[in-house]
Tab-separated table of C-alpha atoms and ligand atoms in Angstrom:
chain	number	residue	atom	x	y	z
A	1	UNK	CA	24.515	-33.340	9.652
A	2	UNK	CA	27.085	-36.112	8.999
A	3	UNK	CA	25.541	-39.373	7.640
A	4	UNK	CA	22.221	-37.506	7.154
A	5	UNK	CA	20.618	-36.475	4.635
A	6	UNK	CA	20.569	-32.724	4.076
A	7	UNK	CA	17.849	-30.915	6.202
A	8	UNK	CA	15.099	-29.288	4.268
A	9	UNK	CA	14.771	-25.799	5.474
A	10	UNK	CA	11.865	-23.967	6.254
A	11	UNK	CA	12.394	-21.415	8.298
A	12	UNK	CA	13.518	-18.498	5.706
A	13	UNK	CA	11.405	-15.686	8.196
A	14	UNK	CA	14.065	-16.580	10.802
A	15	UNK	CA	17.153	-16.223	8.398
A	16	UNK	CA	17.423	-16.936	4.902
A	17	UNK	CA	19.921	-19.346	3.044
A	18	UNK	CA	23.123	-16.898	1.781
A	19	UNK	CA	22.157	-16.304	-2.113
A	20	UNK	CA	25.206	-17.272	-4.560
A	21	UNK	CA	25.231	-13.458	-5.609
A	22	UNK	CA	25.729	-12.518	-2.042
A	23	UNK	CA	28.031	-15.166	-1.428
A	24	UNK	CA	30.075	-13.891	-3.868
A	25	UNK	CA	30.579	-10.047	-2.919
A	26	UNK	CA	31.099	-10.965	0.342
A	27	UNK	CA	33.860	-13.583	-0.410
A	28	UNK	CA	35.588	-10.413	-2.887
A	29	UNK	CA	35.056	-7.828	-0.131
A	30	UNK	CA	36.713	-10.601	2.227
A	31	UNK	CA	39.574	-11.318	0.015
A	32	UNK	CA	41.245	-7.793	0.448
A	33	UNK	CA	41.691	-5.250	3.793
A	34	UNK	CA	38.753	-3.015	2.695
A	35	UNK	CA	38.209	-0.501	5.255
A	36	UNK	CA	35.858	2.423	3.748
A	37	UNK	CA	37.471	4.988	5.743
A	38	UNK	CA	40.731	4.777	4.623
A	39	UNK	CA	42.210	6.518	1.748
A	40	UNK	CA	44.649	4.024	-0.123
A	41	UNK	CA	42.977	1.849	-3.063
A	42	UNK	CA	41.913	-0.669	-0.625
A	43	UNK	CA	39.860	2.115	1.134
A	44	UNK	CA	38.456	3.690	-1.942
A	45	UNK	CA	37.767	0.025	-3.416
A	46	UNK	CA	35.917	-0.672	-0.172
A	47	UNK	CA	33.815	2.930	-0.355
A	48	UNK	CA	32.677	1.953	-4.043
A	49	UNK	CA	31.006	-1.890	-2.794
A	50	UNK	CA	29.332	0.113	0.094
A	51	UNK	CA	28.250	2.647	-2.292
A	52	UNK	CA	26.592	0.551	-4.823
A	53	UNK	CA	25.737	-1.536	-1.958
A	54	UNK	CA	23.491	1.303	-0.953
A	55	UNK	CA	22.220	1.956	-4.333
A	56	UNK	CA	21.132	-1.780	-4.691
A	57	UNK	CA	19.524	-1.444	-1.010
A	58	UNK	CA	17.645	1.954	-2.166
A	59	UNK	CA	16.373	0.742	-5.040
A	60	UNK	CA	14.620	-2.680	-3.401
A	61	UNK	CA	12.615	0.285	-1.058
A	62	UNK	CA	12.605	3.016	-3.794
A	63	UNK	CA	14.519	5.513	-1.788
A	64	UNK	CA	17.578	7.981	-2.501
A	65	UNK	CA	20.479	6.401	-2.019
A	66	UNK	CA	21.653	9.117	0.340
A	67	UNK	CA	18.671	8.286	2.774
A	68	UNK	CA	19.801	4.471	3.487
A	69	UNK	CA	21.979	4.540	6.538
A	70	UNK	CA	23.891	0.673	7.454
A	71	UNK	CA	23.911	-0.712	10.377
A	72	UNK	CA	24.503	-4.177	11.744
A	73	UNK	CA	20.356	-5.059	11.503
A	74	UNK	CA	17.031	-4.513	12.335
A	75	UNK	CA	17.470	-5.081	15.690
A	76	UNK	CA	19.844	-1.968	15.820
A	77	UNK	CA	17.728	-0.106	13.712
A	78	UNK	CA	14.413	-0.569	15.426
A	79	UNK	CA	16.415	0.094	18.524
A	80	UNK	CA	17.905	3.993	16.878
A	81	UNK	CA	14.625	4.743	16.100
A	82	UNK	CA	12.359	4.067	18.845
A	83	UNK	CA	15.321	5.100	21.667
A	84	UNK	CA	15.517	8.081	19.946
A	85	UNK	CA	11.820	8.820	20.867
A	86	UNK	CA	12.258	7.865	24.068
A	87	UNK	CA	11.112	10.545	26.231
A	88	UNK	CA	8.033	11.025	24.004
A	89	UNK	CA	4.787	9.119	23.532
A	90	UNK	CA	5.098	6.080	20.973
A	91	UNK	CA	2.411	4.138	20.294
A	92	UNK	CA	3.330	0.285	18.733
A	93	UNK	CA	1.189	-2.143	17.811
A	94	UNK	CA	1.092	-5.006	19.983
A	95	UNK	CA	2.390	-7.476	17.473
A	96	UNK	CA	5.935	-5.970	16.834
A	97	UNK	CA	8.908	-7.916	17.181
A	98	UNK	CA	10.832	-7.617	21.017
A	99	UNK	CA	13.581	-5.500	19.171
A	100	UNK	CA	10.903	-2.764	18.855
A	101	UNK	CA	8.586	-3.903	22.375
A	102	UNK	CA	11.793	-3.973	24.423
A	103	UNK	CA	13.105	-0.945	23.308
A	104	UNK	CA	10.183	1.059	23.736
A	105	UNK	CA	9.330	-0.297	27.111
A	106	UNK	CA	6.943	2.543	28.198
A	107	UNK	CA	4.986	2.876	24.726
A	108	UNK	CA	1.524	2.405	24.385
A	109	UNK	CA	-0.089	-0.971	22.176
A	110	UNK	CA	-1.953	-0.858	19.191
A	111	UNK	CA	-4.636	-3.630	19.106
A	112	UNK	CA	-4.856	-6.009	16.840
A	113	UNK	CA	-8.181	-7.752	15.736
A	114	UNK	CA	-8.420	-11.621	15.149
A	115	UNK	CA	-6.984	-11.676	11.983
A	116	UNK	CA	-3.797	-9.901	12.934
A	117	UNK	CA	-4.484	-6.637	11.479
A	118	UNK	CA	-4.198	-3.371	13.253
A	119	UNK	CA	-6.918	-1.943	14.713
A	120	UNK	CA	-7.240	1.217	12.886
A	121	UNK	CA	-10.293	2.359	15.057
A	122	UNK	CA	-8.394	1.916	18.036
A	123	UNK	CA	-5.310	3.634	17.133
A	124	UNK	CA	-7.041	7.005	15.957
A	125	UNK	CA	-8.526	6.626	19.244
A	126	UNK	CA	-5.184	6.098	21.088
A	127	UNK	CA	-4.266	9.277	18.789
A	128	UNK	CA	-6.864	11.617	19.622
A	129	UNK	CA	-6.125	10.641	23.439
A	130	UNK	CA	-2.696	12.688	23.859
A	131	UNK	CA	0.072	14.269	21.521
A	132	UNK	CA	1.648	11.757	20.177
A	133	UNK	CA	5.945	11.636	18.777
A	134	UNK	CA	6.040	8.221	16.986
A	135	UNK	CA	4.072	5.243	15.906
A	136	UNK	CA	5.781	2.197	15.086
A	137	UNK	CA	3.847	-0.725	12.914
A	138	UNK	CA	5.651	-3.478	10.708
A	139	UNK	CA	4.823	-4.307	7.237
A	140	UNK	CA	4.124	-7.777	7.489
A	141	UNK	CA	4.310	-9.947	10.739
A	142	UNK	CA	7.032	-12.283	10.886
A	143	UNK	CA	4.829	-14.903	12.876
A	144	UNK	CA	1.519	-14.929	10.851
A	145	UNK	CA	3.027	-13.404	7.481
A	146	UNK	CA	-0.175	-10.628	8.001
A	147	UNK	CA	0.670	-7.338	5.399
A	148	UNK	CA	-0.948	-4.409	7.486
A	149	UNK	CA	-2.573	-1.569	6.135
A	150	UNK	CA	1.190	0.974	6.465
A	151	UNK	CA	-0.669	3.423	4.197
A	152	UNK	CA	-3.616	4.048	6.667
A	153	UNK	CA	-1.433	3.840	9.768
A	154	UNK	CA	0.235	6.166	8.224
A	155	UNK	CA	-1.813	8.634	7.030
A	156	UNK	CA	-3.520	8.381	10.507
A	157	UNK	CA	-0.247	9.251	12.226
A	158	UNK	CA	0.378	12.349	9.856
A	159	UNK	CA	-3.233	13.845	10.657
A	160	UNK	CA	-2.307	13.765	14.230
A	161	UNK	CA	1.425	15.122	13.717
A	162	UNK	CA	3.202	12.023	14.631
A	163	UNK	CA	6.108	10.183	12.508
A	164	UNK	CA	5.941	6.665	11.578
A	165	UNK	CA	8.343	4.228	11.672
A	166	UNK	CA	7.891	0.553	9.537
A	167	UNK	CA	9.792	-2.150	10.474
A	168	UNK	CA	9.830	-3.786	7.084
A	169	UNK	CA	11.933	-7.017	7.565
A	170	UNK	CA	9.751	-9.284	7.100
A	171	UNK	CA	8.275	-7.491	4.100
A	172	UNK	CA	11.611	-6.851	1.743
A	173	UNK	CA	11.841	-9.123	-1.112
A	174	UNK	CA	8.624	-10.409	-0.639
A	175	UNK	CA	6.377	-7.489	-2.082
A	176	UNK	CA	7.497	-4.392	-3.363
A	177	UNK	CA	7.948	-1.134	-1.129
A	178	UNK	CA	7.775	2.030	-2.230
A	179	UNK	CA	9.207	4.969	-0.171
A	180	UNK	CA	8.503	7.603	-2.783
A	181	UNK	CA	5.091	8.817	-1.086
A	182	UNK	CA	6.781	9.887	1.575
A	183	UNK	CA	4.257	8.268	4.094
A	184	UNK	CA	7.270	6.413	6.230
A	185	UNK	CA	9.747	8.221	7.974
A	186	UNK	CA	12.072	5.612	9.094
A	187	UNK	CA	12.624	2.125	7.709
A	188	UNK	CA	14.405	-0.820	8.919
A	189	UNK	CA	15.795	-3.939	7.319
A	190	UNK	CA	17.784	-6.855	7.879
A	191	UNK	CA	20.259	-8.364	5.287
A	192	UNK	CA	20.061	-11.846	6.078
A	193	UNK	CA	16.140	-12.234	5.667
A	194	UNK	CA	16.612	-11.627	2.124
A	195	UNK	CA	19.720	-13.747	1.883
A	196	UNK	CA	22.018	-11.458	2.468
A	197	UNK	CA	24.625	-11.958	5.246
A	198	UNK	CA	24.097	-11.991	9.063
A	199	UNK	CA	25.264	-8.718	10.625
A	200	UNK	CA	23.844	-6.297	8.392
A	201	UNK	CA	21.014	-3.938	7.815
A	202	UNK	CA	20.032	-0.666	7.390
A	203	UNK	CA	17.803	1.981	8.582
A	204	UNK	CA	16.167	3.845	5.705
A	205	UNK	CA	14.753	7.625	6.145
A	206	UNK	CA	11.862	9.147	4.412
A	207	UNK	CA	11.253	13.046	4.160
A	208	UNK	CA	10.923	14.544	7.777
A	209	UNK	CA	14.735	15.637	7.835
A	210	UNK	CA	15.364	13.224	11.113
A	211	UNK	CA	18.672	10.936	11.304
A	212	UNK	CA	18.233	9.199	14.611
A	213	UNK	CA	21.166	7.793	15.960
A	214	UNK	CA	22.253	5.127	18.846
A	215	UNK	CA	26.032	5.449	18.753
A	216	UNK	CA	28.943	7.998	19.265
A	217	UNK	CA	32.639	8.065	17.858
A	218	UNK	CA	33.361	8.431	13.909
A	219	UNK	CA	32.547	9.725	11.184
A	220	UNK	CA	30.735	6.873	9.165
A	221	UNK	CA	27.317	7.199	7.438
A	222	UNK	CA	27.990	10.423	7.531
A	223	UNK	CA	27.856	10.375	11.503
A	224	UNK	CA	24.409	9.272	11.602
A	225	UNK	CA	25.557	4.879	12.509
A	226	UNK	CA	30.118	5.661	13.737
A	227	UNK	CA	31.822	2.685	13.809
A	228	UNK	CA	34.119	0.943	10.530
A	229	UNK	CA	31.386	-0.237	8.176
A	230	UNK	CA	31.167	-3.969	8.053
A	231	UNK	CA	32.584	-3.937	4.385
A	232	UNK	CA	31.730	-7.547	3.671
A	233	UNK	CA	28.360	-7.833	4.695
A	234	UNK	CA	27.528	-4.865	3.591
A	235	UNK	CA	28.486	-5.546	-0.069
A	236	UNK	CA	26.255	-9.240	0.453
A	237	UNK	CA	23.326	-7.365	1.256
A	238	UNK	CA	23.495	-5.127	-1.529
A	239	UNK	CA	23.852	-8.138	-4.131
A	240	UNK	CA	21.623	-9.924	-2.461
A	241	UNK	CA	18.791	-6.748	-2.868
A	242	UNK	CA	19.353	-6.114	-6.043
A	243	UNK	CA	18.620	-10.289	-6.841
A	244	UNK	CA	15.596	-9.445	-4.307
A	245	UNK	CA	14.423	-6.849	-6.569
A	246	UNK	CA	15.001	-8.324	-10.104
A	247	UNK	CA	13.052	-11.765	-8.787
A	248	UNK	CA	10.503	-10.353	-6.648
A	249	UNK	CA	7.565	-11.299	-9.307
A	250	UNK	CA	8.217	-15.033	-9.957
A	251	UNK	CA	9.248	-15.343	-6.573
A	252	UNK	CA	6.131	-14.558	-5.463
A	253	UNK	CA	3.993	-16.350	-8.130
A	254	UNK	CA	5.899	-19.255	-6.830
A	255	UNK	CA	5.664	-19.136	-3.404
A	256	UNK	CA	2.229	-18.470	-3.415
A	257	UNK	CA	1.975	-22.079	-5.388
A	258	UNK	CA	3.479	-23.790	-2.837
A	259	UNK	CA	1.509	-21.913	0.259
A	260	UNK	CA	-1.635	-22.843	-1.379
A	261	UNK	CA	-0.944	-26.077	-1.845
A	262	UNK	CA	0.777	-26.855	1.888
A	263	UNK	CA	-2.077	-25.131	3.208
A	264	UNK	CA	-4.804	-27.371	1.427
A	265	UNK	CA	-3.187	-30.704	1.406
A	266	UNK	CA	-2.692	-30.030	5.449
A	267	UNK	CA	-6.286	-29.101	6.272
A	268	UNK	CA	-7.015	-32.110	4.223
A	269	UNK	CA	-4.581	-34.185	6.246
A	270	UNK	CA	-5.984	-33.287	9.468
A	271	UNK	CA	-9.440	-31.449	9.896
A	272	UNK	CA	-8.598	-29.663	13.204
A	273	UNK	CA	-5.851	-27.531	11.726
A	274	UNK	CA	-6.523	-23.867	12.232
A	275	UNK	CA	-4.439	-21.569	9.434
A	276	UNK	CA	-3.681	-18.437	11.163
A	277	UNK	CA	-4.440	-14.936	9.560
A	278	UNK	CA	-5.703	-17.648	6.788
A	279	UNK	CA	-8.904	-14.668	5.974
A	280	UNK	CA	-6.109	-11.455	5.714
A	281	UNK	CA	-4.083	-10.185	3.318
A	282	UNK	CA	-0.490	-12.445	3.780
A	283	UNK	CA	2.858	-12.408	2.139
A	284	UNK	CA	2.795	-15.788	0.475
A	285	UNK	CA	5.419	-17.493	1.514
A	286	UNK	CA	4.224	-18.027	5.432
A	287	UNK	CA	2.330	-20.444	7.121
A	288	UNK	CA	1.192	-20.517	10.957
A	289	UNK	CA	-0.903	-23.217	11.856
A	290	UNK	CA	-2.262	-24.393	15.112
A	291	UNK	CA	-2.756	-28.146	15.849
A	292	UNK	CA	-5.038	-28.358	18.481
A	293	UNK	CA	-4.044	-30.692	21.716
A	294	UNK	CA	-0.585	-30.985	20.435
A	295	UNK	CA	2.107	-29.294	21.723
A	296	UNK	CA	4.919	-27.193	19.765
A	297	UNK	CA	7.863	-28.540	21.111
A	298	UNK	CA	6.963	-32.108	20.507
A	299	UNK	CA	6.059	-31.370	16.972
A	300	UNK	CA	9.536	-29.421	16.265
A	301	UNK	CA	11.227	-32.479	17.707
A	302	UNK	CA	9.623	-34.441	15.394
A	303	UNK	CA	9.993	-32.314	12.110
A	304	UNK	CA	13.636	-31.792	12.966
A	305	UNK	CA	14.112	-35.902	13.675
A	306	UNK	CA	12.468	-36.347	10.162
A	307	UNK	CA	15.139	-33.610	8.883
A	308	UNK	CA	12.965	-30.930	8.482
A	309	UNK	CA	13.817	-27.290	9.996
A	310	UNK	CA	11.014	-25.362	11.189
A	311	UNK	CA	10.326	-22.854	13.925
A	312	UNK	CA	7.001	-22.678	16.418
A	313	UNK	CA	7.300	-18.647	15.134
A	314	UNK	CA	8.143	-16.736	17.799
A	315	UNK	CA	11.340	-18.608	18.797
A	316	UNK	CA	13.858	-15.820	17.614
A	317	UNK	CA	16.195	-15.285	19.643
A	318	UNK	CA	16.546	-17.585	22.746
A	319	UNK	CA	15.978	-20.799	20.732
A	320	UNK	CA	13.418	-21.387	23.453
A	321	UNK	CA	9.433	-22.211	22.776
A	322	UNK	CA	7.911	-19.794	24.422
A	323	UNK	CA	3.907	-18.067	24.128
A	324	UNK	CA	3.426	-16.242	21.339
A	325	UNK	CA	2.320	-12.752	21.984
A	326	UNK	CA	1.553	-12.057	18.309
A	327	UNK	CA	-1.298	-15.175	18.904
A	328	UNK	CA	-2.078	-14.023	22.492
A	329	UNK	CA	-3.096	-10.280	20.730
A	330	UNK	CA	-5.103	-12.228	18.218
A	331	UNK	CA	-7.289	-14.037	21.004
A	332	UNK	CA	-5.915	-16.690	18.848
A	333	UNK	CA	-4.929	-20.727	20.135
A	334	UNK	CA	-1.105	-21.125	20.729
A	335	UNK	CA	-0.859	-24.901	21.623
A	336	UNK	CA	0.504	-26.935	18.802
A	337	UNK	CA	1.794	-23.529	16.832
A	338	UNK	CA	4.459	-24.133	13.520
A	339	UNK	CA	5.689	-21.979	10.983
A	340	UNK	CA	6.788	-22.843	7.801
A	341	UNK	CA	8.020	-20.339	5.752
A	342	UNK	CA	9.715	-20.328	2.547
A	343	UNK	CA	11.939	-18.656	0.096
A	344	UNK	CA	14.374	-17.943	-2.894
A	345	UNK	CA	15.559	-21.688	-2.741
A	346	UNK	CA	12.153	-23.691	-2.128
A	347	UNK	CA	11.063	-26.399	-4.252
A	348	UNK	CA	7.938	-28.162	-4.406
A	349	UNK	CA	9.786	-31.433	-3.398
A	350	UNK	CA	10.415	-29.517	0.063
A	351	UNK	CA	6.849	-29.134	0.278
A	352	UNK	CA	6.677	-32.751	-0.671
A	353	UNK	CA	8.332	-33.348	2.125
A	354	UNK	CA	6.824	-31.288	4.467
A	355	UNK	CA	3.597	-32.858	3.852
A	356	UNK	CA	4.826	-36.372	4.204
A	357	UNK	CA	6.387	-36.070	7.580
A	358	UNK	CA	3.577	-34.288	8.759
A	359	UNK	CA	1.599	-36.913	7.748
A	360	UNK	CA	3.364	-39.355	9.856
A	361	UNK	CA	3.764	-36.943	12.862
A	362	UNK	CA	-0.357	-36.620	13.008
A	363	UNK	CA	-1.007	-40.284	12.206
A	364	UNK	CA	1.938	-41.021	15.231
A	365	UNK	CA	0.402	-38.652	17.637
A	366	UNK	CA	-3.672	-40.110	16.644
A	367	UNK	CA	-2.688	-43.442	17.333
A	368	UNK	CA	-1.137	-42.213	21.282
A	369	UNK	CA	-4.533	-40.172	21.641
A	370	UNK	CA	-6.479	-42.944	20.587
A	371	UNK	CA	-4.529	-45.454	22.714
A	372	UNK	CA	-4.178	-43.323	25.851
B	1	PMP	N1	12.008	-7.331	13.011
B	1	PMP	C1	11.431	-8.442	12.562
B	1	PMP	C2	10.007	-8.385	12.105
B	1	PMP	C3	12.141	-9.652	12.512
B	1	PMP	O1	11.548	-10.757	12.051
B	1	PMP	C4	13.479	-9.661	12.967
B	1	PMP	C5	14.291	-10.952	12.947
B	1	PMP	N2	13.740	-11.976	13.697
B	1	PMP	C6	14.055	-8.472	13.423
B	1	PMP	C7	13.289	-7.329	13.431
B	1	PMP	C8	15.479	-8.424	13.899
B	1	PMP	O2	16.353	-8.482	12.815
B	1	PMP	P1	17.914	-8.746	12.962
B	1	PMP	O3	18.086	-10.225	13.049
B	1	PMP	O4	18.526	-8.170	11.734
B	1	PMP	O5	18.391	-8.029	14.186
């Protein structure tokens, strides 16, 4: 970014800026050889940040501490979970992230209607069908922002003797999660979408008695996730849960603020702009929108040439634009897809921002259309 100006991000549902509290127990746990598993007062030192690491990380899903196992992310957790099933029937819904599709290749999908939301008709259909082990549904959609009905899933999974597993990465620090029913069996979460550190996660279990596990070879997390804890992140993503937790109520007062007022001033700016999921319930700090007859690359380029960081939404992992399927299960239109999405660090003058260069993008792309 030499001899720019710095980049304004929004693209927190991809990865979150490190927060200064995280930043901090991560550069203490760095500054020392802290391996958990050994006995000297390094090793003990280490045990106590991975401890109160795991309080910090219980209390953001109200959960005993004793029932958060850490791993190196969601996509490891997903993966425990629904490998662990394997042989058995799992039904997902058809919007879940590829770390849950891909390692549940021969489950059955959940519908979705246009909004995004599960299709709770269908699934109790899909239920009735055979016996089934597992049903996997996230809390909130990490492309539209959509907060699906977990309770119902779940209590529609429990009358027909199957677990449920939430992938809830999308929905930590965002609105509040409460294990204590006892309707979710297994959780997963990802440090660095809270602003934690890369690397980290953990894989939280509700009240069935069952500790899947993916690996083999040591004793750590009490067996259930063997390998030497990754001190350092560990301790980030339990500072930055507990800041997650403690800001969770103005944070969301204040992202909401700015979603409502991107998502007016754009539909203002150009009439043609479809909101996705704009009629469901949403976590407030996400915004897809479709511009029709443009295409998503092209307006990416753009955004990032006017220093802007944004993602088309379904761009994870490859850092290639490909079709969403999240839009493709909503019947919904794909061309011209971008997601801005916010967090712990946006201001209104990012926003500001936003709206300008988009401004300039449309009027730049109106004038080719018209001139074509
Ligand atoms: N689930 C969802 C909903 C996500 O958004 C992501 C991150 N893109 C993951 C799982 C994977 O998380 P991680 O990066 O920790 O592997």
């Amino acid at each position: 970014m030499t001899g720019r100006k710095p980049a304004i991000y929004l693209d927190y549902n991809a990865t979150a800026p490190l927060r200064p509290e995280a930043l901090a127990a991560v550069n203490a746990a760095l500054a020392a050889p802290h391996n958990a598993s050994s006995v000297h007062s390094y090793g003990r030192a280490a045990h106590k940040m991975i401890e109160d690491a795991r309080q910090q990380v219980a209390a953001l899903v109200n959960c005993p501490p004793a029932q958060v196992i850490f791993n190196s992310g969601a996509t490891e957790g997903n993966n425990t979970v629904l490998k662990y099933f394997a042989k058995e029937r799992i039904l997902v819904s058809a919007i879940e992230h590829p770390s849950v599709l891909e390692a549940a290749p021969a489950s059955e999908k959940i519908p979705v209607d246009k909004h995004g939301i599960v299709d709770l008709d269908a699934l109790e259909t899909l239920l009735k069908k055979n016996k089934t082990a597992l049903v996997s549904v996230m809390m909130v959609n990490n492309e539209t922002g959509v907060i699906q009905p977990v309770d119902k899933i779940s209590a529609l999974a429990k009358k027909h003797g199957a677990l449920f597993h939430c992938d809830a990465v999308q929905a930590a620090g965002k609105i509040s999660i409460d294990m204590s029913p006892g309707h979710i069996d297994f959780l997963t979460l990802s440090a660095h979408k809270i602003g934690g550190p890369q690397g980290a996660g953990a894989l939280c279990l509700g009240i069935c008695g069952i500790t899947p596990t993916l690996l083999d070879g040591g004793g750590q997390e009490k067996k259930a996730r063997p390998g030497t804890q990754n001190t350092a992140a560990i301790a980030g993503f339990g500072a930055a849960a507990a800041t997650a937790t403690r800001d969770l109520p103005p944070t969301a007062t204040h992202t909401t603020k700015l979603r409502d007022r991107l998502e007016n001033t754009l539909c203002k700016i150009n009439k043609s702009i479809v909101i996705h999921s704009k009629k469901a319930a949403r976590v407030p700090n996400t915004t897809l929108f479709s511009l029709p007859g443009a295409s998503s690359e092209t307006l990416l380029m753009a955004f990032d040439l006017e220093g802007l960081c944004l993602s088309n939404g379904s761009a994870c992992a490859s850092g290639s634009v490909k079709p969403s399927h999240v839009l493709k299960a909503m019947n919904a239109e794909s061309a011209g897809t971008i997601r801005v999405s916010t967090g712990w660090a946006s201001t209104e003058n990012d926003i500001d921002q936003f709206l300008a260069a988009f401004e300039k993008i449309a009027a730049r792309m109106n004038r080719k259309t018209v001139n074509a």
